Short mmCIF file of C-alpha atoms and ligand atoms in Angstrom, two decimals:
data_model
loop_
_atom_site.label_atom_id
_atom_site.label_comp_id
_atom_site.label_asym_id
_atom_site.label_seq_id
_atom_site.Cartn_x
_atom_site.Cartn_y
_atom_site.Cartn_z
CA MET G 1 28.33 -12.41 10.00
CA PHE G 2 25.00 -11.38 8.51
CA ARG G 3 25.01 -7.93 7.25
CA HIS G 4 21.72 -7.09 9.46
CA ARG G 5 23.30 -8.48 12.51
CA SER G 6 24.93 -5.15 13.49
CA SER G 7 21.81 -3.06 14.03
CA LEU G 8 20.20 -6.34 15.75
CA VAL G 9 22.86 -6.70 18.17
CA GLN G 10 22.38 -2.99 19.06
CA VAL G 11 18.88 -3.82 19.66
CA SER G 12 19.54 -7.08 21.75
CA TRP G 13 21.82 -5.12 23.98
CA CYS G 14 18.64 -3.61 25.62
CA VAL G 15 15.61 -5.29 24.18
CA ASP G 16 14.57 -8.78 23.31
CA LEU G 17 13.85 -9.63 19.64
CA LYS G 18 10.27 -10.48 20.05
CA PHE G 19 7.52 -8.58 18.55
CA PRO G 20 5.13 -7.34 21.15
CA PRO G 21 1.63 -9.32 21.73
CA LYS G 22 -0.36 -6.26 20.25
CA PHE G 23 1.77 -6.35 16.77
CA LYS G 24 -0.14 -8.50 14.11
CA PHE G 25 1.25 -10.16 11.04
CA GLY G 26 -0.58 -10.08 7.87
CA ALA G 27 -0.40 -9.94 4.09
CA ALA G 28 -2.16 -7.69 1.58
CA THR G 29 -3.72 -7.93 -2.06
CA ALA G 30 -5.96 -5.95 -4.05
CA SER G 31 -8.99 -6.67 -6.00
CA TYR G 32 -7.93 -5.91 -9.51
CA GLN G 33 -4.67 -7.38 -9.13
CA ILE G 34 -5.89 -10.84 -8.00
CA GLU G 35 -9.31 -11.59 -8.68
CA GLY G 36 -10.10 -11.82 -12.54
CA GLY G 37 -13.78 -12.48 -13.23
CA TRP G 38 -13.93 -8.82 -14.74
CA ASN G 39 -17.41 -9.29 -15.92
CA ALA G 40 -18.49 -12.13 -14.03
CA ASP G 41 -22.02 -12.34 -12.37
CA GLY G 42 -22.95 -8.76 -12.97
CA LYS G 43 -19.71 -6.92 -12.16
CA GLY G 44 -19.77 -3.60 -13.81
CA GLU G 45 -16.83 -1.91 -15.66
CA HIS G 46 -14.33 0.18 -13.93
CA ILE G 47 -11.44 2.47 -15.29
CA TRP G 48 -8.84 -0.24 -15.04
CA ASP G 49 -11.12 -2.54 -17.18
CA ARG G 50 -11.43 0.10 -19.49
CA LEU G 51 -7.81 0.96 -19.76
CA ILE G 52 -6.76 -2.53 -20.41
CA HIS G 53 -9.39 -3.07 -23.00
CA THR G 54 -8.67 0.00 -24.72
CA HIS G 55 -5.04 0.74 -24.58
CA PRO G 56 -3.50 -2.89 -24.27
CA GLU G 57 -0.30 -1.45 -25.33
CA LYS G 58 -0.04 0.60 -22.24
CA ILE G 59 0.79 -2.72 -20.13
CA GLN G 60 3.85 -4.86 -20.61
CA GLU G 61 3.31 -7.87 -22.82
CA ASN G 62 -0.15 -6.48 -23.38
CA ALA G 63 -1.11 -8.29 -20.18
CA THR G 64 -4.77 -8.02 -19.00
CA ALA G 65 -6.10 -8.61 -15.31
CA ASP G 66 -9.47 -10.22 -16.83
CA VAL G 67 -8.31 -13.56 -15.09
CA ALA G 68 -5.39 -12.64 -13.01
CA ALA G 69 -4.60 -14.94 -10.12
CA ASP G 70 -8.56 -15.99 -10.65
CA SER G 71 -9.07 -15.40 -6.92
CA TYR G 72 -12.72 -14.64 -7.71
CA HIS G 73 -12.97 -18.50 -8.27
CA LYS G 74 -9.90 -19.55 -6.03
CA TRP G 75 -10.48 -17.61 -3.04
CA ARG G 76 -10.70 -20.71 -0.98
CA GLU G 77 -7.24 -21.33 -1.59
CA ASP G 78 -6.22 -17.88 -0.82
CA VAL G 79 -7.84 -18.57 2.49
CA LYS G 80 -6.00 -21.83 2.96
CA ILE G 81 -2.72 -20.25 2.09
CA ALA G 82 -3.32 -17.41 4.44
CA LYS G 83 -3.95 -19.89 7.12
CA GLU G 84 -0.66 -22.01 6.23
CA LEU G 85 1.36 -18.75 6.53
CA GLY G 86 -0.34 -18.32 10.04
CA LEU G 87 -1.51 -14.80 9.22
CA GLN G 88 -3.25 -13.02 11.84
CA PHE G 89 -4.95 -10.47 9.23
CA TYR G 90 -5.58 -10.50 5.44
CA ARG G 91 -5.92 -7.12 3.66
CA PHE G 92 -7.91 -7.41 0.72
CA SER G 93 -9.86 -4.78 -1.43
CA ILE G 94 -13.40 -4.69 -2.63
CA SER G 95 -14.13 -3.66 -6.31
CA TRP G 96 -16.70 -1.07 -6.33
CA THR G 97 -18.27 -2.22 -9.51
CA ARG G 98 -18.61 -5.91 -8.32
CA ILE G 99 -20.81 -4.60 -5.49
CA LEU G 100 -22.35 -1.59 -7.40
CA PRO G 101 -22.28 -2.30 -11.16
CA ASP G 102 -22.67 1.14 -12.10
CA GLY G 103 -21.25 2.83 -8.92
CA PHE G 104 -24.46 3.94 -7.39
CA PRO G 105 -26.39 2.19 -4.75
CA LYS G 106 -29.50 1.66 -6.39
CA ASN G 107 -28.53 -1.65 -7.63
CA ILE G 108 -26.64 -3.81 -5.37
CA ASN G 109 -25.13 -6.98 -7.20
CA LYS G 110 -26.01 -10.01 -4.73
CA ALA G 111 -23.19 -12.05 -6.37
CA GLY G 112 -20.64 -9.55 -5.84
CA ALA G 113 -21.90 -8.90 -2.18
CA LYS G 114 -21.98 -12.61 -1.47
CA TYR G 115 -18.32 -13.28 -2.97
CA TYR G 116 -16.88 -10.87 -0.29
CA SER G 117 -19.25 -11.99 2.50
CA ASP G 118 -18.03 -15.73 1.83
CA LEU G 119 -14.28 -14.69 1.71
CA ILE G 120 -14.89 -12.70 5.34
CA ASN G 121 -16.64 -15.72 6.71
CA ALA G 122 -13.93 -18.22 5.80
CA LEU G 123 -11.14 -15.97 7.03
CA LEU G 124 -12.87 -15.56 10.29
CA ALA G 125 -13.43 -19.53 10.25
CA GLU G 126 -9.66 -19.72 10.22
CA GLY G 127 -9.03 -17.04 12.82
CA ILE G 128 -7.83 -14.52 10.45
CA GLU G 129 -9.09 -11.01 10.77
CA PRO G 130 -10.33 -9.33 7.52
CA ILE G 131 -9.15 -5.91 6.67
CA ILE G 132 -11.00 -4.30 4.02
CA THR G 133 -9.70 -1.46 1.50
CA MET G 134 -12.66 0.15 -0.03
CA TYR G 135 -10.88 1.64 -2.98
CA HIS G 136 -7.52 0.36 -4.63
CA TRP G 137 -8.10 2.27 -7.83
CA GLU G 138 -11.20 0.62 -9.55
CA LEU G 139 -13.37 3.85 -10.18
CA PRO G 140 -16.70 2.93 -11.81
CA VAL G 141 -16.61 4.19 -15.63
CA LYS G 142 -19.79 5.93 -15.13
CA ILE G 143 -18.25 7.99 -12.38
CA GLN G 144 -15.26 8.60 -14.14
CA ASP G 145 -17.21 9.88 -17.12
CA MET G 146 -18.51 12.51 -14.70
CA GLY G 147 -15.18 13.71 -13.71
CA GLY G 148 -13.97 11.14 -11.40
CA TRP G 149 -11.74 12.43 -8.57
CA ALA G 150 -11.88 15.92 -10.05
CA ASN G 151 -15.69 16.02 -9.54
CA PRO G 152 -16.59 17.30 -6.07
CA LEU G 153 -19.63 15.12 -6.17
CA ILE G 154 -17.70 12.03 -5.86
CA VAL G 155 -17.17 12.81 -2.03
CA ASP G 156 -21.02 11.96 -1.49
CA TRP G 157 -20.87 9.17 -4.13
CA PHE G 158 -18.09 7.59 -2.24
CA GLY G 159 -19.90 7.88 1.06
CA ASP G 160 -22.83 6.14 -0.67
CA TYR G 161 -20.63 3.27 -1.53
CA ALA G 162 -18.93 3.18 1.88
CA ARG G 163 -22.55 2.99 3.59
CA VAL G 164 -23.27 0.08 1.50
CA LEU G 165 -19.97 -1.81 2.54
CA TYR G 166 -20.74 -0.94 6.21
CA SER G 167 -24.15 -2.25 5.80
CA LEU G 168 -22.92 -5.45 4.24
CA TYR G 169 -19.94 -6.34 6.37
CA VAL G 170 -19.50 -4.08 9.69
CA ASP G 171 -20.96 -6.67 11.83
CA ARG G 172 -17.72 -9.00 10.90
CA VAL G 173 -15.07 -6.52 9.94
CA LYS G 174 -13.36 -4.26 12.45
CA THR G 175 -10.51 -2.56 10.56
CA TRP G 176 -11.20 -0.71 7.28
CA LEU G 177 -8.94 1.54 4.91
CA THR G 178 -10.98 3.79 2.67
CA VAL G 179 -8.57 4.78 0.09
CA ASN G 180 -5.14 3.11 -1.02
CA GLU G 181 -2.48 5.31 -1.84
CA ALA G 182 -4.35 8.60 -2.57
CA ASN G 183 -1.08 10.31 -3.99
CA VAL G 184 -0.90 7.46 -6.50
CA VAL G 185 -4.47 8.07 -7.55
CA CYS G 186 -3.90 11.62 -8.15
CA ASP G 187 -0.65 11.79 -9.43
CA CYS G 188 -0.42 8.66 -11.36
CA GLY G 189 -3.85 8.89 -12.52
CA TYR G 190 -4.30 12.74 -13.17
CA ASN G 191 -0.81 14.24 -13.15
CA ALA G 192 1.58 11.91 -14.88
CA GLY G 193 -1.65 10.16 -16.63
CA ILE G 194 -0.02 6.94 -16.87
CA TYR G 195 -2.41 5.13 -14.60
CA ALA G 196 -6.23 4.90 -15.19
CA PRO G 197 -7.89 7.21 -16.06
CA LEU G 198 -4.81 8.32 -18.17
CA ILE G 199 -5.46 12.09 -17.50
CA LYS G 200 -2.32 14.19 -18.01
CA GLU G 201 -3.41 17.37 -16.50
CA THR G 202 -0.55 18.72 -14.34
CA GLU G 203 -1.88 21.99 -13.40
CA PHE G 204 -5.52 21.63 -11.81
CA ALA G 205 -6.64 17.80 -11.61
CA PRO G 206 -4.04 16.45 -9.18
CA TYR G 207 -4.69 18.99 -6.68
CA ILE G 208 -8.44 19.05 -6.89
CA CYS G 209 -8.09 15.20 -6.68
CA ASN G 210 -5.96 15.85 -3.54
CA LYS G 211 -8.58 17.68 -1.79
CA ASN G 212 -11.85 15.60 -3.14
CA ILE G 213 -10.15 12.26 -1.91
CA LEU G 214 -9.51 13.48 1.35
CA LEU G 215 -13.04 14.81 1.78
CA ALA G 216 -14.41 11.54 0.37
CA HIS G 217 -12.25 9.58 2.93
CA ALA G 218 -13.56 11.92 5.63
CA LYS G 219 -17.36 11.45 4.39
CA ALA G 220 -16.89 7.77 4.78
CA TYR G 221 -15.36 7.83 8.31
CA ARG G 222 -18.26 10.26 9.40
CA ILE G 223 -20.92 8.04 7.99
CA PHE G 224 -19.67 5.18 10.07
CA GLU G 225 -19.40 7.63 13.08
CA HIS G 226 -23.17 8.83 12.67
CA GLU G 227 -24.81 5.75 11.37
CA PHE G 228 -23.12 2.73 12.57
CA ARG G 229 -20.73 3.46 15.55
CA HIS G 230 -23.65 3.36 17.82
CA ARG G 231 -24.02 -0.51 17.17
CA TYR G 232 -20.70 -1.57 15.97
CA TYR G 233 -16.97 -1.08 16.84
CA ALA G 234 -14.51 -0.52 13.76
CA ARG G 235 -11.47 1.45 13.24
CA ILE G 236 -11.01 3.20 9.87
CA SER G 237 -8.13 4.88 8.24
CA LEU G 238 -6.47 5.16 4.91
CA ALA G 239 -3.34 3.58 3.29
CA ASN G 240 -0.79 6.18 2.22
CA ASN G 241 2.29 5.29 0.00
CA LEU G 242 5.03 6.81 2.08
CA MET G 243 8.39 7.44 0.47
CA TRP G 244 11.04 8.32 2.92
CA ILE G 245 12.83 11.42 1.63
CA GLU G 246 16.54 12.25 2.54
CA PRO G 247 18.50 15.14 1.93
CA TYR G 248 21.17 14.64 -0.60
CA SER G 249 23.73 16.96 1.12
CA PRO G 250 23.31 18.84 4.50
CA GLU G 251 22.54 21.94 2.47
CA ASP G 252 19.35 20.27 1.19
CA SER G 253 17.87 19.41 4.94
CA GLU G 254 15.33 22.18 4.58
CA LEU G 255 14.18 21.18 1.08
CA ALA G 256 13.69 17.62 2.30
CA GLU G 257 11.76 18.64 5.18
CA LEU G 258 9.44 20.53 2.88
CA ALA G 259 9.28 17.44 0.50
CA ARG G 260 8.07 15.17 3.48
CA ASN G 261 5.59 17.68 4.43
CA HIS G 262 4.49 18.18 0.94
CA ALA G 263 4.61 14.51 -0.05
CA VAL G 264 3.80 12.75 3.10
CA GLY G 265 2.15 15.28 5.32
CA ARG G 266 -0.39 16.42 2.60
CA TYR G 267 -2.08 13.11 3.49
CA ALA G 268 -1.52 12.89 7.06
CA TYR G 269 -1.42 16.62 8.50
CA PRO G 270 -5.13 17.18 7.65
CA PHE G 271 -6.11 14.34 10.08
CA PHE G 272 -3.45 14.37 12.81
CA SER G 273 -2.41 18.05 13.30
CA LYS G 274 -3.92 20.45 15.56
CA ASN G 275 -5.45 22.73 13.12
CA GLY G 276 -6.17 20.56 10.14
CA GLY G 277 -6.07 21.37 6.65
CA TRP G 278 -3.07 21.44 4.44
CA PRO G 279 0.46 21.47 6.05
CA PRO G 280 1.34 25.25 6.19
CA SER G 281 4.65 24.75 4.27
CA THR G 282 2.58 23.11 1.49
CA GLU G 283 0.29 25.92 1.10
CA LYS G 284 3.26 28.37 0.90
CA VAL G 285 4.90 26.25 -1.64
CA MET G 286 1.76 25.77 -3.82
CA LEU G 287 1.05 29.55 -3.74
CA LYS G 288 4.63 30.43 -4.71
CA TYR G 289 4.61 27.84 -7.34
CA SER G 290 1.31 28.74 -8.77
CA ARG G 291 2.29 32.49 -8.83
CA LYS G 292 5.32 31.70 -10.52
CA GLN G 293 3.29 29.96 -13.39
CA GLY G 294 1.12 33.04 -13.57
CA TYR G 295 -1.73 32.22 -11.30
CA ASN G 296 -3.02 34.62 -8.67
CA GLU G 297 -4.13 31.77 -6.27
CA SER G 298 -2.74 28.68 -5.18
CA ARG G 299 -3.74 25.66 -7.59
CA LEU G 300 -4.23 23.32 -4.26
CA PRO G 301 -7.61 24.26 -3.30
CA ALA G 302 -8.02 25.43 0.23
CA PHE G 303 -10.16 23.77 2.87
CA THR G 304 -12.75 25.81 4.45
CA GLU G 305 -12.75 25.78 8.28
CA GLU G 306 -15.83 23.82 7.96
CA GLU G 307 -14.05 21.16 5.97
CA LYS G 308 -10.91 21.22 8.02
CA ILE G 309 -13.05 20.32 11.09
CA PHE G 310 -14.81 17.48 8.91
CA VAL G 311 -11.51 16.09 8.00
CA LYS G 312 -9.62 16.37 11.14
CA GLY G 313 -9.63 13.27 13.40
CA THR G 314 -10.92 10.73 10.70
CA ALA G 315 -8.01 8.42 10.99
CA ASP G 316 -8.08 6.03 13.93
CA PHE G 317 -4.53 5.07 13.05
CA LEU G 318 -2.27 5.44 9.93
CA GLY G 319 -2.09 2.82 7.15
CA VAL G 320 1.70 3.00 5.71
CA ASN G 321 2.72 1.44 2.52
CA TYR G 322 6.53 1.60 2.55
CA TYR G 323 8.63 0.48 -0.36
CA THR G 324 11.40 2.97 -0.92
CA THR G 325 13.57 5.89 -0.04
CA ASN G 326 14.91 8.79 -2.25
CA MET G 327 17.12 11.67 -1.80
CA ILE G 328 16.36 15.05 -2.70
CA ARG G 329 18.72 18.02 -3.94
CA SER G 330 17.95 21.41 -5.26
CA ALA G 331 17.89 21.48 -9.12
CA LYS G 332 20.72 23.17 -10.75
CA PRO G 333 20.18 26.31 -13.03
CA GLY G 334 18.40 24.87 -16.12
CA GLU G 335 17.92 21.55 -14.79
CA ASP G 336 14.30 20.52 -15.38
CA PRO G 337 12.58 18.24 -12.17
CA GLY G 338 10.30 16.78 -14.61
CA ILE G 339 7.13 15.26 -13.21
CA TRP G 340 8.55 13.65 -10.10
CA PHE G 341 5.11 12.49 -9.04
CA LEU G 342 4.62 11.11 -5.61
CA THR G 343 6.94 14.01 -3.87
CA GLY G 344 5.99 17.22 -5.47
CA ALA G 345 9.69 17.58 -6.45
CA PRO G 346 8.65 19.93 -9.32
CA GLU G 347 6.83 22.32 -7.17
CA LEU G 348 9.94 22.37 -4.83
CA ASN G 349 12.27 22.61 -7.86
CA GLY G 350 13.76 19.54 -6.31
CA ILE G 351 15.77 16.47 -7.98
CA LEU G 352 15.56 13.08 -6.70
CA GLU G 353 18.66 10.91 -6.47
CA GLN G 354 18.80 7.28 -5.21
CA PRO G 355 20.11 6.85 -1.67
CA PRO G 356 23.79 5.55 -1.02
CA ASN G 357 23.86 1.81 -0.97
CA ALA G 358 20.54 1.09 -2.16
CA TYR G 359 19.91 -2.07 -4.11
CA TYR G 360 16.89 -3.01 -6.34
CA GLY G 361 14.59 -5.99 -6.90
CA HIS G 362 13.12 -6.19 -10.33
CA SER G 363 11.60 -2.88 -10.04
CA LYS G 364 14.10 -0.16 -10.89
CA ILE G 365 12.00 2.67 -9.54
CA LEU G 366 11.95 1.45 -5.99
CA PRO G 367 15.37 1.74 -4.48
CA ILE G 368 15.72 -0.39 -1.48
CA TYR G 369 16.61 0.93 1.76
CA PRO G 370 15.45 -0.74 4.65
CA GLU G 371 16.50 2.14 7.28
CA GLY G 372 13.88 4.37 5.39
CA ILE G 373 10.93 2.52 7.05
CA ARG G 374 12.17 3.26 10.51
CA LYS G 375 12.93 6.81 9.64
CA GLN G 376 9.55 7.46 8.10
CA MET G 377 7.81 6.13 11.39
CA ALA G 378 10.04 8.16 13.45
CA TRP G 379 9.16 11.20 11.45
CA LEU G 380 5.52 10.58 11.80
CA LYS G 381 5.88 10.16 15.46
CA GLU G 382 7.66 13.45 15.65
CA GLN G 383 5.01 15.24 13.56
CA TYR G 384 2.08 13.72 14.73
CA GLY G 385 2.63 12.31 18.30
CA ASP G 386 1.73 8.67 19.44
CA ILE G 387 -0.46 7.58 16.71
CA ASP G 388 -0.90 3.85 15.69
CA ILE G 389 0.95 2.92 12.75
CA LEU G 390 -0.20 -0.16 10.64
CA ILE G 391 2.07 -1.13 8.00
CA THR G 392 -0.31 -2.03 5.29
CA GLU G 393 2.28 -2.79 2.69
CA ASN G 394 5.77 -3.63 2.21
CA GLY G 395 7.41 -5.96 -0.47
CA TYR G 396 9.98 -6.88 -2.96
CA SER G 397 9.75 -7.53 -6.76
CA THR G 398 11.38 -10.20 -8.51
CA SER G 399 11.03 -11.12 -12.37
CA ASN G 400 10.91 -14.73 -13.13
CA TYR G 401 9.26 -17.74 -11.68
CA GLN G 402 11.43 -18.48 -8.93
CA LEU G 403 10.69 -20.36 -5.67
CA GLU G 404 14.11 -19.74 -4.16
CA ASP G 405 13.56 -16.20 -3.53
CA TYR G 406 16.01 -15.56 -0.79
CA ASP G 407 16.21 -11.97 -1.60
CA ARG G 408 12.74 -11.37 -0.81
CA ALA G 409 13.22 -13.36 2.55
CA ASP G 410 16.42 -11.20 3.05
CA PHE G 411 14.30 -8.19 2.19
CA TYR G 412 11.43 -9.06 4.85
CA TYR G 413 14.14 -9.69 7.50
CA LYS G 414 15.68 -6.26 7.00
CA HIS G 415 12.57 -4.33 7.10
CA LEU G 416 11.07 -6.33 10.03
CA GLU G 417 14.28 -5.50 11.73
CA GLN G 418 13.99 -1.96 11.30
CA VAL G 419 10.32 -2.20 12.61
CA LEU G 420 11.56 -3.73 15.62
CA LEU G 421 13.85 -1.04 16.07
CA SER G 422 11.10 1.35 15.64
CA ILE G 423 9.05 -0.11 18.28
CA LYS G 424 11.64 -0.91 20.95
CA VAL G 425 14.00 1.93 20.68
CA ASP G 426 11.96 4.80 19.04
CA ASN G 427 8.78 3.69 20.96
CA VAL G 428 6.59 3.92 17.77
CA SER G 429 3.22 2.15 18.00
CA VAL G 430 3.45 0.01 15.33
CA ILE G 431 0.51 -2.24 15.59
CA GLY G 432 1.03 -4.65 12.40
CA PHE G 433 2.78 -5.51 9.35
CA ALA G 434 1.16 -6.64 6.07
CA ALA G 435 3.58 -8.27 3.46
CA TRP G 436 2.88 -7.35 -0.08
CA SER G 437 1.69 -9.61 -1.51
CA LEU G 438 0.14 -12.77 -0.45
CA LEU G 439 0.53 -14.22 -3.89
CA ASP G 440 1.75 -13.09 -7.30
CA ASN G 441 -0.63 -10.79 -9.09
CA PHE G 442 -1.40 -8.19 -11.78
CA GLU G 443 1.40 -5.50 -11.33
CA TRP G 444 -0.48 -2.67 -13.20
CA LEU G 445 1.72 -1.25 -15.74
CA ALA G 446 4.11 -3.97 -15.29
CA GLY G 447 1.49 -6.78 -15.93
CA TYR G 448 2.97 -10.02 -14.93
CA THR G 449 6.56 -9.30 -15.27
CA SER G 450 7.07 -8.10 -11.67
CA LYS G 451 6.37 -10.57 -9.07
CA PHE G 452 5.69 -9.72 -5.30
CA GLY G 453 4.21 -12.84 -4.04
CA LEU G 454 5.21 -14.98 -1.00
CA TYR G 455 3.21 -17.70 -3.00
CA GLU G 456 4.23 -17.97 -6.79
CA VAL G 457 1.02 -18.25 -9.04
CA ASP G 458 1.62 -20.13 -12.47
CA PHE G 459 -0.10 -17.37 -14.84
CA GLU G 460 0.58 -20.20 -17.65
CA ASP G 461 -1.46 -22.71 -15.80
CA PRO G 462 -5.54 -22.32 -16.43
CA ASP G 463 -5.80 -23.48 -12.91
CA ARG G 464 -3.47 -20.80 -11.70
CA LYS G 465 -1.71 -22.96 -9.28
CA ARG G 466 -0.22 -21.56 -6.13
CA THR G 467 3.29 -22.54 -4.74
CA PRO G 468 5.02 -21.45 -1.68
CA ARG G 469 8.31 -19.76 -2.05
CA ALA G 470 11.15 -19.66 0.14
CA SER G 471 9.97 -16.21 1.49
CA ALA G 472 6.78 -17.58 2.50
CA HIS G 473 8.44 -20.40 4.64
CA PHE G 474 10.63 -17.52 6.05
CA TYR G 475 7.68 -15.34 6.88
CA ALA G 476 5.58 -18.36 8.32
CA CYS G 477 8.53 -19.07 10.72
CA VAL G 478 8.97 -15.60 11.77
CA ILE G 479 5.02 -15.39 12.53
CA LYS G 480 5.20 -18.54 14.41
CA ASN G 481 8.07 -17.60 16.62
CA ARG G 482 7.21 -13.84 16.68
CA SER G 483 10.65 -12.96 16.84
CA LEU G 484 13.77 -12.20 14.77
CA ASN G 485 15.99 -14.59 16.66
CA ASP G 486 17.98 -17.20 14.92
CA THR G 487 15.01 -19.86 14.71
CA CYS G 488 14.13 -18.69 11.01
CA LEU G 489 17.76 -18.40 9.79
CA ASN G 490 19.13 -21.69 10.61
CA LYS G 491 19.65 -24.76 8.37
CA LYS G 492 17.15 -26.86 10.24
CA PHE G 493 14.25 -24.44 8.98
CA ILE G 494 15.36 -24.60 5.40
CA ALA G 495 15.73 -28.46 5.46
CA GLY G 496 12.85 -28.60 7.81
CA SER G 497 9.43 -29.77 7.71
CA LEU G 498 7.65 -27.17 5.51
CA HIS G 499 6.79 -28.14 1.85
CA TYR G 500 9.67 -26.39 0.17
CA LYS G 501 11.54 -29.25 -1.32
CA ARG G 502 12.19 -28.10 -4.77
CA THR G 503 16.21 -28.35 -4.64
CA ASN G 504 18.02 -30.32 -2.08
CA SER G 505 18.04 -28.75 1.55
CA ALA G 506 22.02 -28.35 1.75
CA ASP G 507 21.94 -26.24 -1.48
CA SER G 508 19.01 -24.39 -0.31
CA ALA G 509 20.37 -23.55 3.07
CA GLN G 510 23.78 -22.32 1.51
CA ASN G 511 21.94 -20.16 -1.06
CA TYR G 512 19.95 -18.84 1.83
CA ARG G 513 22.94 -18.05 3.84
CA LYS G 514 24.64 -16.39 1.10
CA SER G 515 21.78 -14.03 0.20
CA LEU G 516 21.19 -13.12 3.71
CA MET G 517 24.97 -12.49 4.05
CA ARG G 518 25.17 -10.42 0.86
CA LEU G 519 27.68 -7.71 1.63
C1 NOJ W 601 1.63 -0.31 -3.80
C2 NOJ W 601 0.21 -0.78 -4.44
O1 NOJ W 601 -0.73 -0.37 -3.50
C3 NOJ W 601 -0.04 -2.12 -4.93
O2 NOJ W 601 -1.25 -2.15 -5.82
C4 NOJ W 601 1.16 -2.47 -5.66
O3 NOJ W 601 1.25 -3.38 -6.59
C5 NOJ W 601 2.44 -2.33 -4.92
N1 NOJ W 601 2.54 -0.89 -4.56
C6 NOJ W 601 3.63 -2.66 -5.70
O4 NOJ W 601 4.10 -1.81 -6.64
#
């Protein structure tokens, strides 16, 4: 039997295996990771352009995203493959400096504005809903040089950028995400200092960034509310990177709950809680930690009462990027938690361990634990009530050119199964799921060595040819059937009409089954 059958059998006792009508299937990408055209048609420079061009050694194989998957020129093909998959929505991001070359609205780059406008129109023409991410990590260099996310003025600057985007596209775009993975921006960019802007300042910068980024999100939301909502309907939120955290042993249960509030709650409590502001347990943890380090005050800047009200309620749903789960335990005397960014483990004096039975794709920092996505959503519901959750990313990495990516199909099966359990058994309002990613792209520090695409991109080919992988056929089949029943697992599908023909179908079916049965 398939390994995943056990829990599906549980579901099928009481519910069918169909996704509810309101649930939408999609896929996601980000501008810097796919577009290329880094200085095309008046685009300005952003912090990842600068990182890549000044510190090529930071990226595996010195790769650049100057061309990437060349979606700046090949976007029509991207729409075509989105259509081929049967996507109901496509989440893409806008490169701030393609629209506003130096970051400020005094000069709107017409070519950049037209690029996204054409993409939106083409998606709509195919019946695919466009979902825009305003900020997927490409800060204009001019704004960075004035302090970036550590400068409180960024709140207004981001608001001005958001206003331009609404003016250009809100007549056609009804779902918006302001910031992708605020915790990664603050922790990888300003704490660990491994992502642009490469600032390694562990004491203040990440926490100032935390506050400013939430205020900037809220500013963008309030601008829509005050200036556009009387004419247009739209739902606005942000996409958070939510790692599920388990206790390593029963004694670590309290620590795990603190860690969840600290890592996940920091980016959700301010919007969804009754009182707003930081999670109270995080305020306590930060005060204690700061005092231990010799400061009088908490290094996490407090929200004023006015700011709490400004931020509260500014998320119409929650965007969840889910990839991984970790366990946490207390550090033993003398053991150094190091910088375990994304969880706040050092503040909590905790050590992260991989979950039992976890397995890995290419990325060794992302233990795979499908149950984590369901647990995460159940926790969110328990904390914040019946909020709508949109899974804005979930995906699996492989290393080589490989069309027979049965492990990726298996990964999606297992995660979708948990999503179904979440909807049908836990009654969580999950409104959609975006596979990361539509196509192979520039995976930040890993360059092109880590591939997440449903479609393979040939980066050696100047034309950046796109070819569907087995997982693309699997996902297309699930979307078509809107169910996790047997249809997409049987031989007929593998040998069937879709254009996956690289190996003979009997082998494919066998491999596919083998990987789905991996025990
Ligand atoms: C989340 C990020 O949003 C995306 O840019 C990245 O490629 C994936 N994680 C995979 O690491």
